[in-house]
Tab-separated table of C-alpha atoms in Angstrom:
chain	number	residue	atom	x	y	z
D	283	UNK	CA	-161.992	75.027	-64.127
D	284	UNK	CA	-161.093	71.628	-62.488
D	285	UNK	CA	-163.561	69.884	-60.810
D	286	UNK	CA	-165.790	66.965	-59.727
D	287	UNK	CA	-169.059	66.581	-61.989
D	288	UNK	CA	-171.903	64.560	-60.353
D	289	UNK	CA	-175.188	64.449	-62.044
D	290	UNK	CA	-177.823	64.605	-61.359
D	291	UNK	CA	-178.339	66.843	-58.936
D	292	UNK	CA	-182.021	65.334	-57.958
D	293	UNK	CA	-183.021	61.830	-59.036
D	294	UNK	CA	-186.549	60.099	-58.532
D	295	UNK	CA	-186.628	56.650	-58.734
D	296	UNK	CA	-189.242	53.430	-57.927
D	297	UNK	CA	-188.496	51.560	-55.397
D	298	UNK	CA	-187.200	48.177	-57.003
D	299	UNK	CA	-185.306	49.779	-59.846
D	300	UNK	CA	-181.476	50.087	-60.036
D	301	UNK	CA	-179.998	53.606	-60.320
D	302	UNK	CA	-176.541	54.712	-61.152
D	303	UNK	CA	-174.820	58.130	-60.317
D	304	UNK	CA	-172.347	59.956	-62.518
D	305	UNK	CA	-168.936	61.178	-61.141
D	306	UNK	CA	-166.603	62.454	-63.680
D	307	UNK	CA	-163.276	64.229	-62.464
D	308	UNK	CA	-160.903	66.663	-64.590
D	309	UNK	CA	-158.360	66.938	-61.967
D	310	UNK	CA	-156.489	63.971	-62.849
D	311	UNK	CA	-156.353	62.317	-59.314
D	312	UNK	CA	-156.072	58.658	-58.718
D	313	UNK	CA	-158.079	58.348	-55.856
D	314	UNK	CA	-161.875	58.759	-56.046
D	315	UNK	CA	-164.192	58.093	-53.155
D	316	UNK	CA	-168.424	57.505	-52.950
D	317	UNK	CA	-169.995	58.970	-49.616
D	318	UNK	CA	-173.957	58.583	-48.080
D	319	UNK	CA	-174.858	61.630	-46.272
D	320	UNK	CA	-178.294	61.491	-44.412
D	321	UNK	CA	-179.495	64.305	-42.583
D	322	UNK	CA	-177.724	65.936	-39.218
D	323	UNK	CA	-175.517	63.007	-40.070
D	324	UNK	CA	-171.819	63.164	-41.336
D	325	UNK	CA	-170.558	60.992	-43.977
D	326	UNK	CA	-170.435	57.579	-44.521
D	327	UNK	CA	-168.144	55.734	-46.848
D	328	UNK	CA	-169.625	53.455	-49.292
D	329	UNK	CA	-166.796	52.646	-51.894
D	330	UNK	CA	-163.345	53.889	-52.877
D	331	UNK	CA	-161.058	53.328	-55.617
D	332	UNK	CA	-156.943	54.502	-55.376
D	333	UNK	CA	-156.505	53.065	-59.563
D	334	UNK	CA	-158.148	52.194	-62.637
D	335	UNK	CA	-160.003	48.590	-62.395
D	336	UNK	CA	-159.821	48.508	-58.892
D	337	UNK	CA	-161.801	49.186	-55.820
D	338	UNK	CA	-162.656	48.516	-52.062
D	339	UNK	CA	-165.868	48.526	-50.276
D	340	UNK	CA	-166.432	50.564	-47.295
D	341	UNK	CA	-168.325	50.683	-44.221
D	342	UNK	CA	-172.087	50.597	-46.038
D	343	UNK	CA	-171.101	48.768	-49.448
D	344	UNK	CA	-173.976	46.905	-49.183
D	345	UNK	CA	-176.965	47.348	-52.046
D	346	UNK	CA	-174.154	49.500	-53.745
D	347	UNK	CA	-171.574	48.607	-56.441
D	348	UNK	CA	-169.173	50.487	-58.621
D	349	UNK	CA	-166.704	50.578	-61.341
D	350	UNK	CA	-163.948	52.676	-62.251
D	351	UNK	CA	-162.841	52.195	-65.992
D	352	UNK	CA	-161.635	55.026	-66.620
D	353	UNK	CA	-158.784	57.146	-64.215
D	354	UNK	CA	-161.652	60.299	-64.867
D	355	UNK	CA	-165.368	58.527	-63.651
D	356	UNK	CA	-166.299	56.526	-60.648
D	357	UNK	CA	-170.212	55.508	-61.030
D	358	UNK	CA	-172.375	54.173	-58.374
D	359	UNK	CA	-174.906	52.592	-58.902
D	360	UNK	CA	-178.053	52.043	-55.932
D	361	UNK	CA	-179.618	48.381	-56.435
D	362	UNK	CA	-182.694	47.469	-55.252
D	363	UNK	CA	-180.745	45.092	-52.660
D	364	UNK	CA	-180.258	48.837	-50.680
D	365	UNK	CA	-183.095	49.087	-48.078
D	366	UNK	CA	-182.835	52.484	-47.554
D	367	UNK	CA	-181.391	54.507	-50.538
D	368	UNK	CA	-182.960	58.093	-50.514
D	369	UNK	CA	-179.573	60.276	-49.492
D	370	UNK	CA	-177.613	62.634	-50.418
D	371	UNK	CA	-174.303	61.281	-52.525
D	372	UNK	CA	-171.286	62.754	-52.589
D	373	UNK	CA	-168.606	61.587	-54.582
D	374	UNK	CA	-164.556	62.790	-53.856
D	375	UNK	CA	-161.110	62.708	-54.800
D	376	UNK	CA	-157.377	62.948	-54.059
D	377	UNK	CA	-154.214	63.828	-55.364
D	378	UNK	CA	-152.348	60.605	-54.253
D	379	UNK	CA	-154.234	57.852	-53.441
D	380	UNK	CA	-156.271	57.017	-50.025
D	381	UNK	CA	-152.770	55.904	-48.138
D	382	UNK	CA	-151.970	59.548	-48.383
D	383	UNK	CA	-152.631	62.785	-45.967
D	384	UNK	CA	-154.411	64.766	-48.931
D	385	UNK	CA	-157.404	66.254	-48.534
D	386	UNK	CA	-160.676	65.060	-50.210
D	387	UNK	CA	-162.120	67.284	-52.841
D	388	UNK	CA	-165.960	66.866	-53.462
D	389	UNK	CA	-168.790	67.275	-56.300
D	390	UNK	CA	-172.071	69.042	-55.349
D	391	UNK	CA	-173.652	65.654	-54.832
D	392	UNK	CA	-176.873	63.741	-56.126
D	393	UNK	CA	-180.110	63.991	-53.690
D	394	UNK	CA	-181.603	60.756	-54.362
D	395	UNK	CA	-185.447	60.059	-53.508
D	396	UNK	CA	-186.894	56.612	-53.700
D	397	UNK	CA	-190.687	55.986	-53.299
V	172	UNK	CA	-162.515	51.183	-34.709
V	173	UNK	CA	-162.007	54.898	-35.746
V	174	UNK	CA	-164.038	57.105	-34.120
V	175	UNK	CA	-164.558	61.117	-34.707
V	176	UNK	CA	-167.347	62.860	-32.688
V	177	UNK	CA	-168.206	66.762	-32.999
V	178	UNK	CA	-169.889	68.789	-30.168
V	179	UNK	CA	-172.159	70.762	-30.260
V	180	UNK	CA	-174.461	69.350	-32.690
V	181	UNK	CA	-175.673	72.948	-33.517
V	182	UNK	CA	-174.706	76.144	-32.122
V	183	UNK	CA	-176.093	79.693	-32.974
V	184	UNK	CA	-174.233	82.987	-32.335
V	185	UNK	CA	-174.304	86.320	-32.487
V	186	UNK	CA	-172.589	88.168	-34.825
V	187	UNK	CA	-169.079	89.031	-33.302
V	188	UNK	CA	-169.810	86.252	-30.424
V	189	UNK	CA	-166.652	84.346	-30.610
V	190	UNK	CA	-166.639	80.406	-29.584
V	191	UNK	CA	-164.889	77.078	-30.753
V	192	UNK	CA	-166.367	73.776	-32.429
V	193	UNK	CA	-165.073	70.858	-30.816
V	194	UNK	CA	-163.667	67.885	-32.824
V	195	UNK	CA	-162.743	64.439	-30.151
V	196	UNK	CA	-161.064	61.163	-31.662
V	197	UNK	CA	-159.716	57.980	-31.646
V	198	UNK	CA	-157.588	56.546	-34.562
V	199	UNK	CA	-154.690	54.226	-35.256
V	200	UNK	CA	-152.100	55.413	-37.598
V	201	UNK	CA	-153.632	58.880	-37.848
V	202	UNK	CA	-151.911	60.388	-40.792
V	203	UNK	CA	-154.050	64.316	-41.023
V	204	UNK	CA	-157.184	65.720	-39.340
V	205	UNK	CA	-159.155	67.711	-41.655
V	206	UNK	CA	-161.962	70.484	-41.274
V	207	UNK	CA	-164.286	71.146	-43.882
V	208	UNK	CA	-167.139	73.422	-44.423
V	209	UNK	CA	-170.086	72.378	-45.760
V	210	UNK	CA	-173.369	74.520	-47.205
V	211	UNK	CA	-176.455	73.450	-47.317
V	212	UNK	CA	-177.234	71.000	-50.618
V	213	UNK	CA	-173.297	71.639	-51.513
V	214	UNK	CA	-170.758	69.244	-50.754
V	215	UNK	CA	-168.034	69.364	-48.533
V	216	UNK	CA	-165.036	72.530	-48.925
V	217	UNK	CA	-161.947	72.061	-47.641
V	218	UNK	CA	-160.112	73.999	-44.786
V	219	UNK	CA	-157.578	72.950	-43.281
V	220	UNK	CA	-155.279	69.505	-42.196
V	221	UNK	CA	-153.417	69.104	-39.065
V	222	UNK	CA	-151.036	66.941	-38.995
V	223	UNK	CA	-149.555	66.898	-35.604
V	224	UNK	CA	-150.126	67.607	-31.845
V	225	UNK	CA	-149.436	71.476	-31.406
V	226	UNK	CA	-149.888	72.360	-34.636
V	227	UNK	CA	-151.869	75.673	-35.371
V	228	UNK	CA	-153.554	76.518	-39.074
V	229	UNK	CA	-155.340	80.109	-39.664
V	230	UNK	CA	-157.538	81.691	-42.112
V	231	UNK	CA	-159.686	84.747	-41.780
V	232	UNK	CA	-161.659	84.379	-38.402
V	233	UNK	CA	-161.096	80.694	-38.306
V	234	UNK	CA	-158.656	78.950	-36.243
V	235	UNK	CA	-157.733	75.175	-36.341
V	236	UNK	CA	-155.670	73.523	-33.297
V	237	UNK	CA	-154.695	70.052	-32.581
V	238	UNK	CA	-153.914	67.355	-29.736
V	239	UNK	CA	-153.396	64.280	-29.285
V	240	UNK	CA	-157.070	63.533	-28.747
V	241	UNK	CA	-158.846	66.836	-30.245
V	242	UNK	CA	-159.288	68.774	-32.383
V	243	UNK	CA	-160.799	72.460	-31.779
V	244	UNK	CA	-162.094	75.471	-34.809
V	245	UNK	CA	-162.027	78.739	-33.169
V	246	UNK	CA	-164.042	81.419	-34.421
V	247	UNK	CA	-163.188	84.704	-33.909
V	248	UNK	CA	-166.319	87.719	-34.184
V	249	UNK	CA	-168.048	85.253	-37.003
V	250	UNK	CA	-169.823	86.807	-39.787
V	251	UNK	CA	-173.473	85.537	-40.793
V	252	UNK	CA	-171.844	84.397	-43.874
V	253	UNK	CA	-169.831	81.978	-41.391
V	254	UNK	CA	-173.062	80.059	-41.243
V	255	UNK	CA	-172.495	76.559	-42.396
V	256	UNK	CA	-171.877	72.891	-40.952
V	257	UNK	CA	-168.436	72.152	-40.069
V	258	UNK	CA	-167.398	69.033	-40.644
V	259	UNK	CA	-164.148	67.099	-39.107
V	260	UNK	CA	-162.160	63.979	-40.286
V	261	UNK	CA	-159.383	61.699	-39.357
V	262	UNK	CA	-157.039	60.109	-42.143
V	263	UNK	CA	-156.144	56.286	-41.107
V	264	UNK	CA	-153.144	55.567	-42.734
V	265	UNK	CA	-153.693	51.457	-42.009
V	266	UNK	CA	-156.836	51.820	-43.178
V	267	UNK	CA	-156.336	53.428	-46.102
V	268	UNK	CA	-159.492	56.057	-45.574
V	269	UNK	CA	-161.329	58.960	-43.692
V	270	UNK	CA	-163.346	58.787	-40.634
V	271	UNK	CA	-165.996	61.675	-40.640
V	272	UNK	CA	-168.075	63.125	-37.642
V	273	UNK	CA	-171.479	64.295	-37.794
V	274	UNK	CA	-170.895	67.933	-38.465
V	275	UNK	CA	-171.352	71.310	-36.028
V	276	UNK	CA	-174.188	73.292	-37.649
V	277	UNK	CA	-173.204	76.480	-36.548
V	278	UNK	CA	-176.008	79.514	-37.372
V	279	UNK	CA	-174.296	83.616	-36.654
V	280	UNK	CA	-176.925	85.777	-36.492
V	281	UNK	CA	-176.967	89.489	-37.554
């Protein structure tokens, strides 16, 4: 079946130590998107990426950084710089690229806990 | 800015109680609104899009309409299996992204 892949589903981390979240994709879209959910809240854009080796930040980029080698994976990783990283991450995609009405498909997300 | 906000926050019903979810918003070059359903610890599924003022989508007891500055999901004699969060967004064309509101957690109970 096609799909988004994110793993973890729970990760523990220190506080002070860099983390990075896998997002693979088999659907072969171009677009791939990294969202913060905290709770009762709705989603907040982070990064997003419409092709290979490139990428834009989005409304909370800060703390966070990317990279998207490869058309099928999108990882994030959470630096220490982020002040409050312990959310739930969800990462997405889209047939045609982010100029495009397409709807967003989504992995299962990563529930991230920092102490 | 883009702006998308949901009311209620949460809403609980009866089973067969029919009511709508409520989706207000303010974007330049809108270009879709979507509804998606989320479950608890899943992420987002994907309903419907609306792409224009008057436009009408249906599935099962759900029912998406649009204006020009709302959006409403109808549901019609909800099941407790309808329980979920509802989620709405608005696709900025300019922008090149989504704008997502908070969510309707909406609870049908038997």
């Amino acid at each position: 079946d096609g799909g988004i892949t994110q793993s973890p589903k729970y990760l523990f981390r220190k506080e002070g130590q860099n983390v990075t979240l896998s997002c693979e994709q088999n659907l072969n879209h171009d677009a791939m998107y990294w969202y913060r959910q905290d709770p009762g809240q709705g989603l907040r854009l982070i990064y997003y990426s419409q092709i290979v080796n490139d990428f834009q930040k989005g409304d909370i980029a800060e703390g966070y950084s990317v990279s998207r080698e490869k058309k099928e994976s999108f990882p994030l990783t959470v630096t220490s710089a982020q002040k409050n990283p312990t959310a739930f991450y969800l990462c997405a995609s889209s047939p045609t690229g982010s100029r495009y009405n397409s709807p967003l498909h989504f992995g299962n997300g990563t529930r991230l806990t920092v102490t | 800015e883009d702006q998308v906000t949901q009311s209620p926050e949460a809403l609980r019903l009866q089973e067969g109680e029919s009511s709508s979810l409520n989706c207000s918003y303010t974007v330049s070059g809108l270009r879709g609104l979507f509804w998606y359903r989320q479950d608890p610890g899943k992420g987002p599924e994907f309903l419907f899009t609306l792409y224009s003022a008057g436009e009408e989508k249906e599935k099962e007891r759900l029912k998406a309409t649009l204006t020009k500055k709302e959006s409403f999901l109808h549901i019609t004699a909800p099941k407790p299996e309808d329980s979920a969060t509802y989620l709405c967004a608005v696709h900025n064309t300019n922008a090149g992204k989504s704008t997502f509101g908070d969510g309707t957690t909406l609870t049908v109970k038997p």
